[in-house]
Amino acid sequence: MGDSAVWVAALTGATAVVASWVTNLGNVRAARAQAEASAAAERAGRVRESRRAAYLELMARAHDMSELYRKVVDAGFQLGDGDAYLARIQELRRSVREAYAPLMRCVRTIALEGPAGAASAARTLLGAATEVSRSLWQVARGEPEARSRFETARESYAVCLERFVDAARAAMEAP
């Protein structure tokens, strides 16, 4: 009877060791999975905040451009078509050129940050800004119908800005 008690004790002890090892292995795997999930959530949060900042920066730069474009329209109403108008247009063209570089930098940041829908909308917005600048140059040169082309380009720019805002909102709402 003594022999069987030793075997039972040894078997019970071995079972306890194996059970402890299996439990410990499960705990290690659960802790690793939790750490990986936490790290992924933290990464996703950083990406989300980085994108949000880039989108807000582009919207601010695009708004600055819109304000300059509005000043061009105002100059036409206030000054007519004379030399004072052309001088004001040249002044505004300089301001538009200075505002263009930060807008382009923001678009490039968004192209890097993504996602593809927001990046595409940002590039389209930049293209529209380029077209408005081109038409403003034509206005400054006094070309016929240039003001009409400027107004059409400005309206297109506004539509592109709205599309970017929608794409940015969709990107921020995506899981």
C-alpha atoms as a PDB file:
ATOM      1  CA  MET A   1       0.000   0.000   0.000  1.00  0.00           C
ATOM      2  CA  GLY A   2       2.931   2.252   0.616  1.00  0.00           C
ATOM      3  CA  ASP A   3       4.052   1.966  -2.960  1.00  0.00           C
ATOM      4  CA  SER A   4       0.735   3.043  -4.353  1.00  0.00           C
ATOM      5  CA  ALA A   5       0.624   6.080  -2.023  1.00  0.00           C
ATOM      6  CA  VAL A   6       4.003   7.190  -3.360  1.00  0.00           C
ATOM      7  CA  TRP A   7       2.775   6.778  -6.930  1.00  0.00           C
ATOM      8  CA  VAL A   8      -0.408   8.719  -6.212  1.00  0.00           C
ATOM      9  CA  ALA A   9       1.590  11.470  -4.515  1.00  0.00           C
ATOM     10  CA  ALA A  10       4.060  11.606  -7.422  1.00  0.00           C
ATOM     11  CA  LEU A  11       1.240  11.642  -9.970  1.00  0.00           C
ATOM     12  CA  THR A  12      -0.614  14.328  -8.028  1.00  0.00           C
ATOM     13  CA  GLY A  13       2.531  16.411  -7.751  1.00  0.00           C
ATOM     14  CA  ALA A  14       3.326  16.025 -11.456  1.00  0.00           C
ATOM     15  CA  THR A  15      -0.241  16.941 -12.353  1.00  0.00           C
ATOM     16  CA  ALA A  16       0.011  20.045 -10.162  1.00  0.00           C
ATOM     17  CA  VAL A  17       3.300  21.065 -11.815  1.00  0.00           C
ATOM     18  CA  VAL A  18       1.877  20.569 -15.324  1.00  0.00           C
ATOM     19  CA  ALA A  19      -1.312  22.434 -14.437  1.00  0.00           C
ATOM     20  CA  SER A  20       0.723  25.295 -12.989  1.00  0.00           C
ATOM     21  CA  TRP A  21       2.913  25.394 -16.100  1.00  0.00           C
ATOM     22  CA  VAL A  22      -0.146  25.419 -18.429  1.00  0.00           C
ATOM     23  CA  THR A  23      -1.784  28.166 -16.377  1.00  0.00           C
ATOM     24  CA  ASN A  24       1.402  30.204 -16.383  1.00  0.00           C
ATOM     25  CA  LEU A  25       1.760  29.755 -20.158  1.00  0.00           C
ATOM     26  CA  GLY A  26      -1.836  30.950 -20.633  1.00  0.00           C
ATOM     27  CA  ASN A  27      -1.207  33.966 -18.413  1.00  0.00           C
ATOM     28  CA  VAL A  28       1.935  34.874 -20.350  1.00  0.00           C
ATOM     29  CA  ARG A  29       0.080  34.623 -23.666  1.00  0.00           C
ATOM     30  CA  ALA A  30      -2.827  36.695 -22.333  1.00  0.00           C
ATOM     31  CA  ALA A  31      -0.447  39.352 -21.001  1.00  0.00           C
ATOM     32  CA  ARG A  32       1.407  39.443 -24.337  1.00  0.00           C
ATOM     33  CA  ALA A  33      -1.871  39.758 -26.263  1.00  0.00           C
ATOM     34  CA  GLN A  34      -3.024  42.545 -23.957  1.00  0.00           C
ATOM     35  CA  ALA A  35       0.287  44.390 -24.340  1.00  0.00           C
ATOM     36  CA  GLU A  36       0.134  44.061 -28.139  1.00  0.00           C
ATOM     37  CA  ALA A  37      -3.470  45.295 -28.197  1.00  0.00           C
ATOM     38  CA  SER A  38      -2.540  48.227 -25.981  1.00  0.00           C
ATOM     39  CA  ALA A  39       0.432  49.120 -28.196  1.00  0.00           C
ATOM     40  CA  ALA A  40      -1.743  48.885 -31.333  1.00  0.00           C
ATOM     41  CA  ALA A  41      -4.380  51.130 -29.770  1.00  0.00           C
ATOM     42  CA  GLU A  42      -1.692  53.632 -28.776  1.00  0.00           C
ATOM     43  CA  ARG A  43      -0.251  53.607 -32.323  1.00  0.00           C
ATOM     44  CA  ALA A  44      -3.717  54.073 -33.798  1.00  0.00           C
ATOM     45  CA  GLY A  45      -4.318  57.004 -31.452  1.00  0.00           C
ATOM     46  CA  ARG A  46      -1.051  58.650 -32.482  1.00  0.00           C
ATOM     47  CA  VAL A  47      -1.846  58.172 -36.183  1.00  0.00           C
ATOM     48  CA  ARG A  48      -5.337  59.566 -35.662  1.00  0.00           C
ATOM     49  CA  GLU A  49      -4.062  62.664 -33.865  1.00  0.00           C
ATOM     50  CA  SER A  50      -1.315  63.194 -36.438  1.00  0.00           C
ATOM     51  CA  ARG A  51      -3.856  63.004 -39.261  1.00  0.00           C
ATOM     52  CA  ARG A  52      -6.249  65.283 -37.435  1.00  0.00           C
ATOM     53  CA  ALA A  53      -3.536  67.906 -36.967  1.00  0.00           C
ATOM     54  CA  ALA A  54      -2.544  67.655 -40.648  1.00  0.00           C
ATOM     55  CA  TYR A  55      -6.160  67.995 -41.786  1.00  0.00           C
ATOM     56  CA  LEU A  56      -6.761  70.994 -39.542  1.00  0.00           C
ATOM     57  CA  GLU A  57      -3.555  72.639 -40.748  1.00  0.00           C
ATOM     58  CA  LEU A  58      -4.556  72.191 -44.392  1.00  0.00           C
ATOM     59  CA  MET A  59      -8.021  73.567 -43.691  1.00  0.00           C
ATOM     60  CA  ALA A  60      -6.491  76.635 -42.030  1.00  0.00           C
ATOM     61  CA  ARG A  61      -4.116  77.211 -44.975  1.00  0.00           C
ATOM     62  CA  ALA A  62      -6.934  76.674 -47.469  1.00  0.00           C
ATOM     63  CA  HIS A  63      -9.073  79.176 -45.570  1.00  0.00           C
ATOM     64  CA  ASP A  64      -6.221  81.701 -45.758  1.00  0.00           C
ATOM     65  CA  MET A  65      -6.133  81.224 -49.528  1.00  0.00           C
ATOM     66  CA  SER A  66      -9.917  81.657 -49.727  1.00  0.00           C
ATOM     67  CA  GLU A  67      -9.619  84.934 -47.862  1.00  0.00           C
ATOM     68  CA  LEU A  68      -7.027  86.180 -50.333  1.00  0.00           C
ATOM     69  CA  TYR A  69      -9.249  85.166 -53.236  1.00  0.00           C
ATOM     70  CA  ARG A  70     -12.154  87.033 -51.638  1.00  0.00           C
ATOM     71  CA  LYS A  71      -9.952  90.136 -51.423  1.00  0.00           C
ATOM     72  CA  VAL A  72      -9.376  89.911 -55.177  1.00  0.00           C
ATOM     73  CA  VAL A  73     -13.130  89.966 -55.748  1.00  0.00           C
ATOM     74  CA  ASP A  74     -13.520  92.841 -53.280  1.00  0.00           C
ATOM     75  CA  ALA A  75     -10.815  94.805 -55.106  1.00  0.00           C
ATOM     76  CA  GLY A  76     -12.813  94.515 -58.311  1.00  0.00           C
ATOM     77  CA  PHE A  77     -15.894  95.919 -56.625  1.00  0.00           C
ATOM     78  CA  GLN A  78     -14.036  98.672 -54.771  1.00  0.00           C
ATOM     79  CA  LEU A  79     -11.527  99.799 -57.393  1.00  0.00           C
ATOM     80  CA  GLY A  80     -13.077  98.989 -60.769  1.00  0.00           C
ATOM     81  CA  ASP A  81     -10.702  98.204 -63.645  1.00  0.00           C
ATOM     82  CA  GLY A  82      -8.095 100.955 -63.418  1.00  0.00           C
ATOM     83  CA  ASP A  83      -4.447 101.127 -62.451  1.00  0.00           C
ATOM     84  CA  ALA A  84      -5.269 101.055 -58.724  1.00  0.00           C
ATOM     85  CA  TYR A  85      -7.039  97.747 -59.293  1.00  0.00           C
ATOM     86  CA  LEU A  86      -4.089  96.230 -61.160  1.00  0.00           C
ATOM     87  CA  ALA A  87      -1.688  97.433 -58.453  1.00  0.00           C
ATOM     88  CA  ARG A  88      -3.883  95.813 -55.783  1.00  0.00           C
ATOM     89  CA  ILE A  89      -4.031  92.588 -57.816  1.00  0.00           C
ATOM     90  CA  GLN A  90      -0.218  92.481 -58.007  1.00  0.00           C
ATOM     91  CA  GLU A  91      -0.055  92.961 -54.245  1.00  0.00           C
ATOM     92  CA  LEU A  92      -2.570  90.154 -53.696  1.00  0.00           C
ATOM     93  CA  ARG A  93      -0.696  87.879 -56.129  1.00  0.00           C
ATOM     94  CA  ARG A  94       2.397  88.225 -53.942  1.00  0.00           C
ATOM     95  CA  SER A  95       0.345  87.268 -50.912  1.00  0.00           C
ATOM     96  CA  VAL A  96      -1.145  84.292 -52.751  1.00  0.00           C
ATOM     97  CA  ARG A  97       2.337  83.094 -53.784  1.00  0.00           C
ATOM     98  CA  GLU A  98       3.518  83.355 -50.168  1.00  0.00           C
ATOM     99  CA  ALA A  99       0.482  81.402 -48.941  1.00  0.00           C
ATOM    100  CA  TYR A 100       0.855  78.708 -51.595  1.00  0.00           C
ATOM    101  CA  ALA A 101       4.032  77.100 -50.184  1.00  0.00           C
ATOM    102  CA  PRO A 102       2.510  76.322 -46.748  1.00  0.00           C
ATOM    103  CA  LEU A 103      -0.588  74.944 -48.486  1.00  0.00           C
ATOM    104  CA  MET A 104       1.589  72.678 -50.637  1.00  0.00           C
ATOM    105  CA  ARG A 105       3.532  71.503 -47.564  1.00  0.00           C
ATOM    106  CA  CYS A 106       0.273  70.569 -45.843  1.00  0.00           C
ATOM    107  CA  VAL A 107      -0.886  68.618 -48.898  1.00  0.00           C
ATOM    108  CA  ARG A 108       2.372  66.686 -48.944  1.00  0.00           C
ATOM    109  CA  THR A 109       2.011  65.883 -45.259  1.00  0.00           C
ATOM    110  CA  ILE A 110      -1.485  64.544 -45.865  1.00  0.00           C
ATOM    111  CA  ALA A 111      -0.245  62.545 -48.847  1.00  0.00           C
ATOM    112  CA  LEU A 112       2.179  60.908 -46.419  1.00  0.00           C
ATOM    113  CA  GLU A 113      -0.266  60.514 -43.530  1.00  0.00           C
ATOM    114  CA  GLY A 114      -3.159  59.224 -45.655  1.00  0.00           C
ATOM    115  CA  PRO A 115      -5.522  57.589 -46.082  1.00  0.00           C
ATOM    116  CA  ALA A 116      -5.780  57.585 -49.866  1.00  0.00           C
ATOM    117  CA  GLY A 117      -9.173  59.344 -50.038  1.00  0.00           C
ATOM    118  CA  ALA A 118      -8.032  62.309 -47.966  1.00  0.00           C
ATOM    119  CA  ALA A 119      -4.700  62.472 -49.791  1.00  0.00           C
ATOM    120  CA  SER A 120      -6.431  62.505 -53.178  1.00  0.00           C
ATOM    121  CA  ALA A 121      -8.834  65.229 -52.070  1.00  0.00           C
ATOM    122  CA  ALA A 122      -5.900  67.285 -50.748  1.00  0.00           C
ATOM    123  CA  ARG A 123      -4.011  66.966 -54.045  1.00  0.00           C
ATOM    124  CA  THR A 124      -7.153  67.986 -55.951  1.00  0.00           C
ATOM    125  CA  LEU A 125      -7.467  71.021 -53.700  1.00  0.00           C
ATOM    126  CA  LEU A 126      -3.868  71.975 -54.433  1.00  0.00           C
ATOM    127  CA  GLY A 127      -4.530  71.639 -58.157  1.00  0.00           C
ATOM    128  CA  ALA A 128      -7.539  73.935 -57.811  1.00  0.00           C
ATOM    129  CA  ALA A 129      -5.379  76.474 -55.920  1.00  0.00           C
ATOM    130  CA  THR A 130      -2.863  76.316 -58.755  1.00  0.00           C
ATOM    131  CA  GLU A 131      -5.607  77.033 -61.277  1.00  0.00           C
ATOM    132  CA  VAL A 132      -6.862  80.006 -59.246  1.00  0.00           C
ATOM    133  CA  SER A 133      -3.315  81.363 -59.087  1.00  0.00           C
ATOM    134  CA  ARG A 134      -2.909  80.932 -62.833  1.00  0.00           C
ATOM    135  CA  SER A 135      -6.151  82.780 -63.511  1.00  0.00           C
ATOM    136  CA  LEU A 136      -5.128  85.527 -61.067  1.00  0.00           C
ATOM    137  CA  TRP A 137      -1.931  85.991 -63.065  1.00  0.00           C
ATOM    138  CA  GLN A 138      -4.097  86.409 -66.160  1.00  0.00           C
ATOM    139  CA  VAL A 139      -6.172  89.014 -64.327  1.00  0.00           C
ATOM    140  CA  ALA A 140      -2.996  90.891 -63.398  1.00  0.00           C
ATOM    141  CA  ARG A 141      -1.950  90.897 -67.056  1.00  0.00           C
ATOM    142  CA  GLY A 142      -5.304  92.391 -68.027  1.00  0.00           C
ATOM    143  CA  GLU A 143      -6.291  89.512 -70.281  1.00  0.00           C
ATOM    144  CA  PRO A 144      -9.871  89.532 -71.600  1.00  0.00           C
ATOM    145  CA  GLU A 145     -12.284  87.345 -69.640  1.00  0.00           C
ATOM    146  CA  ALA A 146      -9.616  86.733 -66.997  1.00  0.00           C
ATOM    147  CA  ARG A 147     -11.875  87.871 -64.166  1.00  0.00           C
ATOM    148  CA  SER A 148     -14.534  85.425 -65.280  1.00  0.00           C
ATOM    149  CA  ARG A 149     -11.971  82.591 -65.392  1.00  0.00           C
ATOM    150  CA  PHE A 150     -10.741  83.635 -61.954  1.00  0.00           C
ATOM    151  CA  GLU A 151     -14.257  83.487 -60.538  1.00  0.00           C
ATOM    152  CA  THR A 152     -14.856  80.045 -62.096  1.00  0.00           C
ATOM    153  CA  ALA A 153     -11.540  78.764 -60.702  1.00  0.00           C
ATOM    154  CA  ARG A 154     -12.354  80.244 -57.296  1.00  0.00           C
ATOM    155  CA  GLU A 155     -15.717  78.475 -57.222  1.00  0.00           C
ATOM    156  CA  SER A 156     -14.028  75.202 -58.193  1.00  0.00           C
ATOM    157  CA  TYR A 157     -11.520  75.727 -55.378  1.00  0.00           C
ATOM    158  CA  ALA A 158     -14.365  76.156 -52.888  1.00  0.00           C
ATOM    159  CA  VAL A 159     -15.950  72.889 -54.074  1.00  0.00           C
ATOM    160  CA  CYS A 160     -12.593  71.094 -53.771  1.00  0.00           C
ATOM    161  CA  LEU A 161     -12.182  72.438 -50.243  1.00  0.00           C
ATOM    162  CA  GLU A 162     -15.603  71.083 -49.268  1.00  0.00           C
ATOM    163  CA  ARG A 163     -14.704  67.716 -50.765  1.00  0.00           C
ATOM    164  CA  PHE A 164     -11.493  67.657 -48.774  1.00  0.00           C
ATOM    165  CA  VAL A 165     -13.372  68.463 -45.562  1.00  0.00           C
ATOM    166  CA  ASP A 166     -15.774  65.598 -46.304  1.00  0.00           C
ATOM    167  CA  ALA A 167     -12.877  63.211 -47.030  1.00  0.00           C
ATOM    168  CA  ALA A 168     -11.078  64.284 -43.840  1.00  0.00           C
ATOM    169  CA  ARG A 169     -14.250  63.788 -41.797  1.00  0.00           C
ATOM    170  CA  ALA A 170     -14.732  60.315 -43.293  1.00  0.00           C
ATOM    171  CA  ALA A 171     -11.115  59.439 -42.521  1.00  0.00           C
ATOM    172  CA  MET A 172     -11.510  60.576 -38.922  1.00  0.00           C
ATOM    173  CA  GLU A 173     -14.738  58.634 -38.471  1.00  0.00           C
ATOM    174  CA  ALA A 174     -13.274  55.414 -39.853  1.00  0.00           C
ATOM    175  CA  PRO A 175     -12.318  52.861 -37.213  1.00  0.00           C
END
